[in-house]
Coordinates of C-alpha atoms in Angstrom, one line a residue:
Chain A
M672 CA 1.2 31.7 1.2
I673 CA 1.4 29.0 -1.4
R674 CA 5.1 29.1 -1.3
G675 CA 4.9 28.7 2.6
F676 CA 2.7 25.6 2.3
F677 CA 5.1 24.3 -0.4
A678 CA 8.1 24.8 1.9
M679 CA 6.1 23.1 4.8
G680 CA 5.5 20.2 2.5
I681 CA 9.1 19.7 1.7
A682 CA 10.0 19.9 5.4
I683 CA 7.4 17.4 6.4
A684 CA 8.8 15.1 3.6
A685 CA 12.3 15.5 4.9
L686 CA 11.2 14.8 8.5
S687 CA 9.2 11.8 7.4
G688 CA 12.3 10.4 5.7
C689 CA 14.4 11.0 8.8
L690 CA 11.9 9.2 11.0
V691 CA 11.8 6.2 8.6
D692 CA 15.6 5.9 8.6
L693 CA 15.7 5.9 12.4
Y694 CA 13.5 2.8 12.7
G695 CA 14.1 -0.9 12.1
G696 CA 17.2 -2.9 11.5
D697 CA 18.0 -6.6 11.5
P698 CA 17.6 -8.4 14.7
R699 CA 20.9 -9.6 16.4
L700 CA 21.8 -12.9 18.1
Q701 CA 24.6 -13.8 20.4
L702 CA 25.3 -17.3 21.6
K703 CA 26.8 -18.4 24.9
N704 CA 28.1 -22.0 25.1
T705 CA 28.0 -23.6 28.4
S706 CA 27.5 -27.1 27.0
A707 CA 30.1 -29.7 26.8
F708 CA 30.3 -29.5 23.0
P709 CA 31.4 -26.9 20.6
V710 CA 28.8 -24.9 18.6
K711 CA 29.6 -24.9 14.8
T712 CA 26.7 -23.2 12.9
V713 CA 23.5 -21.3 13.4
G714 CA 20.8 -21.1 10.8
V715 CA 17.3 -20.2 10.0
G716 CA 14.9 -22.5 8.0
D717 CA 15.2 -26.2 7.2
P718 CA 18.5 -27.6 8.5
D719 CA 18.6 -30.1 5.7
N720 CA 18.1 -27.5 3.0
P721 CA 19.2 -24.2 4.8
T722 CA 18.1 -20.9 3.5
W723 CA 20.4 -18.9 5.8
T724 CA 23.4 -20.1 7.8
H725 CA 26.1 -18.5 9.8
D726 CA 29.3 -20.7 10.4
L727 CA 31.0 -19.8 13.7
E728 CA 34.7 -19.6 12.9
P729 CA 36.4 -20.5 15.0
V730 CA 33.7 -22.9 16.4
L731 CA 32.3 -21.7 19.7
K732 CA 34.0 -23.7 22.4
T733 CA 32.7 -24.5 26.0
G734 CA 32.6 -21.3 28.1
K735 CA 32.9 -18.9 25.1
T736 CA 30.4 -16.3 23.8
S737 CA 30.1 -15.6 20.1
E738 CA 30.3 -12.5 18.2
V739 CA 27.0 -10.7 17.7
I740 CA 25.3 -12.2 14.6
D741 CA 23.0 -10.2 12.3
L742 CA 20.0 -12.3 11.4
P743 CA 18.4 -12.0 7.9
V744 CA 15.0 -11.1 9.1
A745 CA 12.8 -10.6 12.2
G746 CA 9.7 -12.7 13.3
D747 CA 8.9 -16.1 14.7
L748 CA 11.8 -17.8 13.1
N749 CA 12.6 -21.4 12.6
L750 CA 16.0 -21.1 14.2
W751 CA 18.4 -24.0 14.6
I752 CA 21.9 -24.5 16.1
L753 CA 24.4 -27.2 15.1
V754 CA 26.4 -28.6 18.0
S755 CA 29.2 -31.1 17.2
D756 CA 30.4 -34.0 19.3
T757 CA 33.8 -34.2 17.9
A758 CA 34.8 -37.2 20.0
A759 CA 31.9 -39.3 18.8
G760 CA 31.9 -37.7 15.4
L761 CA 28.3 -36.8 15.6
D762 CA 26.4 -33.6 15.1
T763 CA 23.2 -32.5 16.9
V764 CA 20.7 -30.0 15.5
L765 CA 18.8 -27.9 18.1
L766 CA 15.6 -26.7 16.5
R767 CA 14.2 -23.8 18.3
P768 CA 11.3 -21.6 17.0
Q769 CA 12.2 -18.2 18.5
R770 CA 10.8 -14.7 18.2
F771 CA 13.2 -12.0 17.1
D772 CA 11.9 -8.4 17.2
L773 CA 12.9 -5.9 14.6
G774 CA 16.1 -4.2 15.7
G775 CA 16.2 -6.4 18.8
F776 CA 19.0 -8.3 20.5
R777 CA 18.8 -11.8 22.1
L778 CA 21.4 -13.8 23.8
L779 CA 20.8 -17.6 23.8
E780 CA 22.7 -20.0 25.9
V781 CA 23.5 -23.5 24.7
K782 CA 23.7 -25.9 27.6
G783 CA 23.9 -29.7 28.3
Q784 CA 26.6 -32.1 29.4
D785 CA 25.3 -34.9 27.4
R786 CA 24.1 -35.0 23.8
S787 CA 20.6 -36.0 25.0
E788 CA 20.4 -33.0 27.4
L789 CA 21.4 -30.3 24.9
S790 CA 19.1 -27.4 25.0
T791 CA 18.9 -23.6 24.8
T792 CA 17.8 -20.9 27.2
P793 CA 15.9 -18.7 27.7
Chain B
M607 CA 1.7 -30.6 0.5
E608 CA 0.7 -30.3 4.2
T609 CA 3.3 -27.4 4.4
A610 CA 1.7 -25.6 1.5
T611 CA -1.8 -26.1 3.0
L612 CA -0.6 -24.7 6.3
F613 CA 0.8 -21.5 4.7
V614 CA -2.4 -21.0 2.6
L615 CA -4.3 -21.3 6.0
L616 CA -2.0 -18.8 7.7
S617 CA -2.4 -16.5 4.7
S618 CA -6.1 -16.6 5.0
L619 CA -6.1 -16.0 8.7
A620 CA -3.8 -13.0 8.2
G621 CA -5.8 -11.8 5.3
S622 CA -6.5 -8.3 6.3
D623 CA -4.2 -7.0 3.6
V624 CA -6.1 -5.1 0.9
P625 CA -5.9 -7.1 -2.4
V626 CA -4.2 -5.5 -5.4
G627 CA -7.5 -5.4 -7.3
A628 CA -8.8 -2.8 -4.8
S629 CA -6.0 -0.5 -5.8
I630 CA -7.0 -0.4 -9.5
A631 CA -10.7 0.1 -8.4
Q632 CA -9.7 3.0 -6.4
E633 CA -7.5 4.4 -9.0
L634 CA -10.3 4.1 -11.6
T635 CA -12.5 6.0 -9.2
D636 CA -10.0 8.8 -8.6
I637 CA -9.7 9.2 -12.4
H638 CA -13.4 9.1 -12.7
R639 CA -13.9 11.9 -10.2
G640 CA -10.9 13.8 -11.6
M641 CA -11.1 13.7 -15.3
S642 CA -13.8 16.0 -16.7
P643 CA -14.1 16.7 -20.4
R644 CA -12.2 19.9 -19.8
S645 CA -9.2 18.1 -18.2
I646 CA -6.0 17.8 -20.2
G647 CA -3.8 15.8 -17.7
Y648 CA -3.9 13.7 -14.6
L649 CA -1.0 12.6 -12.3
D650 CA -1.0 10.3 -9.3
A651 CA 2.3 9.4 -7.8
G652 CA 3.2 8.4 -4.3
Q653 CA 4.5 6.0 -1.8
I654 CA 2.7 4.3 1.2
Q655 CA 4.1 2.1 3.7
N656 CA 3.5 0.6 7.3
L657 CA 5.4 2.8 9.8
R658 CA 5.2 0.2 12.4
A659 CA 6.2 -3.5 11.8
V660 CA 3.3 -6.0 11.5
D661 CA 3.5 -9.8 11.9
R662 CA 2.0 -12.7 10.1
E663 CA 3.8 -12.9 6.8
P664 CA 4.4 -16.6 6.4
H665 CA 7.5 -17.8 4.6
Q666 CA 8.0 -21.4 3.8
A667 CA 11.6 -21.6 5.2
Y668 CA 12.2 -18.7 7.6
G669 CA 8.9 -18.9 9.6
T670 CA 6.4 -16.1 10.3
L671 CA 8.1 -12.8 9.5
H672 CA 7.8 -9.5 11.1
G673 CA 8.1 -6.5 8.8
F674 CA 6.4 -3.8 6.6
R675 CA 4.5 -3.3 3.5
E676 CA 5.4 -0.6 1.1
V677 CA 4.1 0.3 -2.3
R678 CA 5.0 3.0 -5.0
R679 CA 2.9 4.2 -7.9
V680 CA 3.0 6.4 -10.8
T681 CA -0.2 6.9 -12.9
G682 CA -0.7 9.6 -15.6
I683 CA -3.2 10.6 -18.3
V684 CA -2.1 13.0 -21.0
M685 CA -4.6 14.4 -23.5
G686 CA -3.4 15.7 -26.7
P687 CA -2.1 16.8 -29.1
D688 CA -4.1 19.6 -30.6
S689 CA -5.5 22.0 -27.9
A690 CA -7.6 23.9 -30.4
T691 CA -9.9 21.0 -31.1
V692 CA -13.1 20.1 -29.3
F693 CA -12.3 16.4 -29.6
R694 CA -9.1 15.2 -28.1
Y695 CA -7.7 11.8 -27.4
G696 CA -5.0 10.7 -24.9
L697 CA -3.1 8.0 -23.3
M698 CA -3.3 6.5 -19.8
G699 CA -0.5 4.5 -18.1
S700 CA 0.0 3.2 -14.6
W701 CA 2.7 1.4 -12.8
Q702 CA 2.6 0.2 -9.2
S703 CA 5.1 -2.1 -7.4
G704 CA 5.7 -3.1 -3.8
G705 CA 5.0 -5.7 -1.2
W706 CA 6.5 -7.1 2.0
T707 CA 9.9 -5.8 3.2
K708 CA 11.9 -6.8 6.2
D709 CA 12.7 -3.1 7.0
L710 CA 11.7 0.4 6.0
Y711 CA 13.2 1.7 2.9
L712 CA 12.7 4.9 1.0
A713 CA 14.2 3.1 -2.1
S714 CA 13.7 -0.5 -3.2
A715 CA 14.3 -3.2 -0.6
P716 CA 17.8 -4.6 -1.2
S717 CA 17.2 -8.2 -0.1
L718 CA 14.5 -10.5 1.2
N719 CA 11.2 -9.1 0.1
Q720 CA 7.9 -10.2 -1.3
S721 CA 7.0 -8.1 -4.3
R722 CA 4.2 -7.6 -6.8
T723 CA 4.0 -5.3 -9.8
R724 CA 0.9 -4.2 -11.6
W725 CA 0.4 -2.2 -14.9
A726 CA -2.5 -0.5 -16.4
A727 CA -2.7 1.1 -19.9
G728 CA -5.5 2.7 -21.8
L729 CA -6.8 5.1 -24.3
A730 CA -8.8 8.1 -23.6
A731 CA -11.0 10.6 -25.5
R732 CA -13.1 13.6 -24.8
H733 CA -15.5 16.0 -26.6
L734 CA -15.7 19.5 -25.2
E735 CA -18.9 20.6 -26.8
Q736 CA -20.7 17.3 -26.2
D737 CA -19.4 17.2 -22.7
W738 CA -18.1 13.7 -22.4
F739 CA -14.9 11.9 -21.4
A740 CA -14.2 8.2 -21.9
A741 CA -11.2 5.9 -21.3
A742 CA -10.7 2.1 -21.6
G743 CA -7.7 -0.2 -21.2
W744 CA -6.2 -3.3 -19.8
F745 CA -5.0 -4.1 -16.2
H746 CA -2.3 -6.7 -15.5
V747 CA -0.9 -8.0 -12.2
D748 CA 2.4 -9.9 -12.3
P749 CA 2.7 -12.9 -10.0
E750 CA 3.6 -12.2 -6.3
S751 CA 6.7 -13.9 -5.3
W752 CA 9.6 -13.8 -2.7
K753 CA 12.8 -12.3 -4.0
D754 CA 15.4 -14.4 -2.4
D755 CA 17.6 -17.3 -3.5
R756 CA 14.8 -19.7 -2.6
G757 CA 12.1 -17.5 -3.9
Y758 CA 8.7 -18.9 -4.7
R759 CA 5.4 -17.7 -6.1
T760 CA 2.7 -16.8 -3.6
E761 CA 0.0 -15.3 -5.9
D762 CA -0.8 -16.0 -9.5
P763 CA -0.9 -13.3 -12.2
D764 CA -4.2 -11.6 -13.0
N765 CA -5.6 -9.6 -15.9
A766 CA -8.8 -7.4 -16.4
L767 CA -10.4 -5.1 -18.9
W768 CA -11.7 -1.8 -17.7
A769 CA -13.7 1.2 -19.2
Q770 CA -15.2 4.3 -17.8
G771 CA -17.2 7.1 -19.3
R772 CA -18.7 10.4 -18.2
F773 CA -21.4 12.5 -19.7
R774 CA -21.9 15.9 -18.0
R775 CA -22.1 14.9 -14.3
F776 CA -23.1 11.3 -14.9
G777 CA -20.5 8.6 -15.1
M778 CA -19.9 4.8 -14.9
I779 CA -17.0 2.4 -14.5
A780 CA -16.9 -1.3 -15.3
A781 CA -14.1 -3.8 -15.0
T782 CA -14.1 -7.5 -15.9
G783 CA -11.7 -10.4 -15.7
T784 CA -11.6 -13.7 -17.5
D785 CA -13.8 -15.1 -14.7
G786 CA -16.4 -12.5 -14.5
P787 CA -17.1 -8.9 -13.5
R788 CA -14.8 -7.3 -11.0
F789 CA -16.0 -3.7 -10.4
A790 CA -18.6 -1.3 -11.3
R791 CA -19.6 2.1 -10.3
I792 CA -22.2 4.6 -11.4
G793 CA -22.0 8.1 -10.0
Y794 CA -23.3 11.6 -10.0
L795 CA -19.9 13.3 -10.2
P796 CA -18.3 16.4 -9.0
D797 CA -18.8 19.6 -11.2
P798 CA -15.6 21.1 -12.4
E799 CA -17.4 24.4 -13.1
P800 CA -15.8 27.2 -11.0
F801 CA -17.9 28.8 -8.3
G802 CA -18.4 32.4 -9.0
K803 CA -18.2 34.8 -6.0
Y804 CA -22.0 34.6 -5.4
A805 CA -23.1 31.8 -7.8
K806 CA -23.8 28.1 -7.2
K807 CA -23.1 27.9 -3.6
W808 CA -26.3 26.2 -3.0
F809 CA -26.6 22.5 -2.0
L810 CA -27.1 20.7 -5.3
P811 CA -24.0 21.7 -7.2
Q812 CA -21.9 20.6 -4.3
L813 CA -23.7 17.1 -4.0
E814 CA -22.0 13.9 -5.2
A815 CA -23.3 10.4 -5.0
A816 CA -22.4 7.0 -6.3
L817 CA -23.4 3.3 -6.2
N818 CA -20.7 0.6 -6.6
W819 CA -20.2 -3.1 -6.6
S820 CA -16.9 -4.8 -5.9
E821 CA -16.1 -8.5 -6.3
A822 CA -14.5 -9.8 -3.1
D823 CA -11.0 -9.5 -4.3
W824 CA -11.5 -6.0 -5.5
N825 CA -13.3 -4.7 -2.3
P826 CA -11.0 -2.7 0.0
W827 CA -13.6 -2.6 2.8
S828 CA -14.2 -6.3 3.4
D829 CA -13.5 -9.8 2.0
Q830 CA -16.8 -10.3 0.3
A831 CA -18.5 -9.1 -2.9
A832 CA -20.8 -6.3 -2.0
F833 CA -22.7 -3.3 -3.3
G834 CA -22.0 0.0 -1.7
A835 CA -23.2 3.7 -1.8
E836 CA -21.4 6.8 -1.3
V837 CA -22.6 10.4 -0.7
R838 CA -20.5 13.6 -0.6
A839 CA -22.0 16.9 0.3
G840 CA -20.2 20.3 0.5
L841 CA -20.9 23.6 2.4
L842 CA -19.7 27.0 1.9
A843 CA -18.6 26.5 -1.7
E844 CA -17.0 23.2 -0.7
R845 CA -14.7 24.8 1.9
L846 CA -16.2 22.1 4.1
S847 CA -17.6 18.7 2.9
G848 CA -18.7 15.4 4.3
R849 CA -18.5 12.1 2.9
L850 CA -20.3 8.8 4.1
E851 CA -19.9 5.4 2.5
A852 CA -21.6 2.2 3.4
G853 CA -22.4 -1.0 1.7
M854 CA -24.0 -4.5 2.1
D855 CA -21.0 -5.4 4.1
G856 CA -21.7 -2.6 6.6
F857 CA -20.3 0.8 7.4
R858 CA -17.2 1.8 5.4
L859 CA -16.1 5.3 6.2
I860 CA -17.2 8.7 7.3
Q861 CA -15.0 11.7 6.4
L862 CA -14.9 15.4 7.0
Q863 CA -12.9 17.4 4.5
S864 CA -11.8 21.0 4.8
N865 CA -10.4 23.2 2.0
L866 CA -8.5 26.5 2.6
D867 CA -8.4 27.2 -1.1
P868 CA -11.0 26.7 -3.9
E869 CA -8.9 24.1 -5.7
G870 CA -8.7 21.8 -2.6
N871 CA -4.9 21.9 -2.6
V872 CA -4.7 23.0 1.0
G873 CA -6.7 21.4 3.8
V874 CA -7.1 18.6 6.4
D875 CA -9.2 15.5 6.0
L876 CA -10.4 13.6 9.1
S877 CA -11.9 10.2 8.8
W878 CA -13.1 7.0 10.6
A879 CA -13.0 4.0 8.4
R880 CA -13.7 0.3 8.8
A881 CA -11.1 -1.2 6.4
R882 CA -10.1 -4.8 6.3
G883 CA -7.6 -4.1 9.0
G884 CA -10.3 -3.0 11.4
N885 CA -11.9 0.3 12.6
G886 CA -9.8 3.4 13.0
P887 CA -9.2 7.1 12.5
G888 CA -7.2 8.6 9.7
I889 CA -5.9 12.1 8.9
R890 CA -4.7 13.6 5.6
L891 CA -2.9 16.9 5.3
R892 CA -2.9 18.5 2.0
V893 CA -0.4 21.1 0.9
P894 CA 0.4 22.3 -2.7
F895 CA 1.7 19.3 -4.8
L896 CA 1.7 16.8 -1.8
T897 CA -0.5 15.0 0.7
F898 CA 0.7 13.3 3.8
S899 CA -1.6 10.9 5.6
M900 CA -1.8 8.6 8.4
N901 CA -4.2 5.7 8.0
D902 CA -6.2 7.6 5.4
P903 CA -8.7 5.1 4.1
D904 CA -8.4 6.4 0.4
D905 CA -4.7 5.9 0.5
I906 CA -4.8 2.5 2.1
A907 CA -7.4 1.4 -0.6
A908 CA -5.5 3.0 -3.4
F909 CA -2.3 1.3 -2.7
G910 CA -3.6 -2.0 -1.4
V911 CA -1.8 -1.8 1.9
S912 CA -3.4 -3.1 5.1
G913 CA -4.7 -0.6 7.6
R914 CA -3.1 -2.6 10.5
G915 CA -0.8 -0.6 12.6
I916 CA 0.2 2.8 11.3
V917 CA 0.2 3.5 7.6
W918 CA 1.6 6.7 6.3
S919 CA 1.7 8.0 2.8
L920 CA 3.3 10.7 0.6
R921 CA 1.3 11.3 -2.5
I922 CA 0.8 13.7 -5.4
V923 CA -2.7 13.7 -7.0
M924 CA -3.5 16.5 -9.4
T925 CA -5.6 17.3 -12.5
W926 CA -5.0 20.0 -15.1
E927 CA -7.4 21.9 -17.2
K928 CA -4.7 24.2 -18.7
S929 CA -1.0 24.3 -18.3
Q930 CA -1.1 26.8 -15.4
G931 CA -4.3 25.5 -13.8
W932 CA -4.3 22.4 -11.6
Y933 CA -6.4 21.1 -8.8
R934 CA -7.2 18.0 -6.9
P935 CA -9.3 15.4 -8.5
G936 CA -12.9 16.1 -7.6
R937 CA -12.2 19.8 -6.9
R938 CA -12.6 22.7 -9.4
L939 CA -10.6 25.6 -10.6
S940 CA -11.2 28.9 -9.0
S941 CA -12.8 31.6 -11.0
G942 CA -9.5 33.3 -11.0
G943 CA -8.0 30.4 -13.0
G944 CA -6.5 28.1 -10.5
S945 CA -3.2 27.7 -8.6

């Protein structure tokens, strides 16, 4: 009987390990740019002293959708998006506190035809 | 400065995580119940973690993070070296490490995580004929900090001295830090004497009781310093036993334990506890060598992990009286000599 319980223990341990491996994962982000300006970079944290950044290469032009980006962590993140007005030579940082669930996916749209109108949805 | 104040405030609002001091208090209590003068060894090893992600871990740069807590521990006592003598001495060592991780890992978290490691070391002695066991040592907690390229400290290091002793079935524990006492417990402890087939099945040999006091940071049940009382009573040669614990801070737990074998290696424990994370049920399944639990209040307290959400653990806890005889701390060898 003891051997049976021991085998059952090993089986439960293996099952627990499988269940753990099935859960979680970094959240993912995809950007769609319908603004008049190219999107250069996305980051989390303070834009002046960034902790995590992802440069879009090539820059995300108007009407394009980025590749799927793995974020470093889930939660209510201090997300920011750097949009560049190449004609004026000015960059705009869109600060957006945004919730990302563990293993989740979110598509954000960058829109605005003027620098003062730049925003993201949803 | 304002940012730091905000994060301290968020931490206090989210403060249902059991502090690390509660883990050594629980560990000393387990050793206290498990190590009788006849014991020659003790082992506690395991892992516990949230199975469902929880919120509210503030990070200075990223925001409020969504993730898990996980902790691993190995604790051992080895008595030696001469088994023929009535007086023996031994060594105790303990390592525990873990903290917040962004995902579930069966190994160490590879990237962003908040980690803390604690150590305990001590000396032990026992006298078989005089029927006493004693141990004393040091407890140290490293600073808690984020492990990333902008890592920063979130908790300062801590130190404490602890001692425990047992004479027959009476025992006590005391622990103190540089700023005063942290934890104390006096108890009428379990009897490691085997039940004979017809002997000692009445109530008193199965009774166990204790009074304890925990400083706020060492209290797994609430965030205030409080006295507590605990009663355990067995039936049917401890094949069934009940446990009730309450304190000045209110109800703590009620538990029903069942044992299919005399050593307590196989059984199911059901509980209802009011931990820092709130009220909730818990279950622990014991098989030889291993225990598995979901929201078990002992394991939550032992590892300093919050009871929020679903907490599971895989743990080995055992005591030896001879090389072939082992049983769970607080239980006893069968008259046939154990497992």
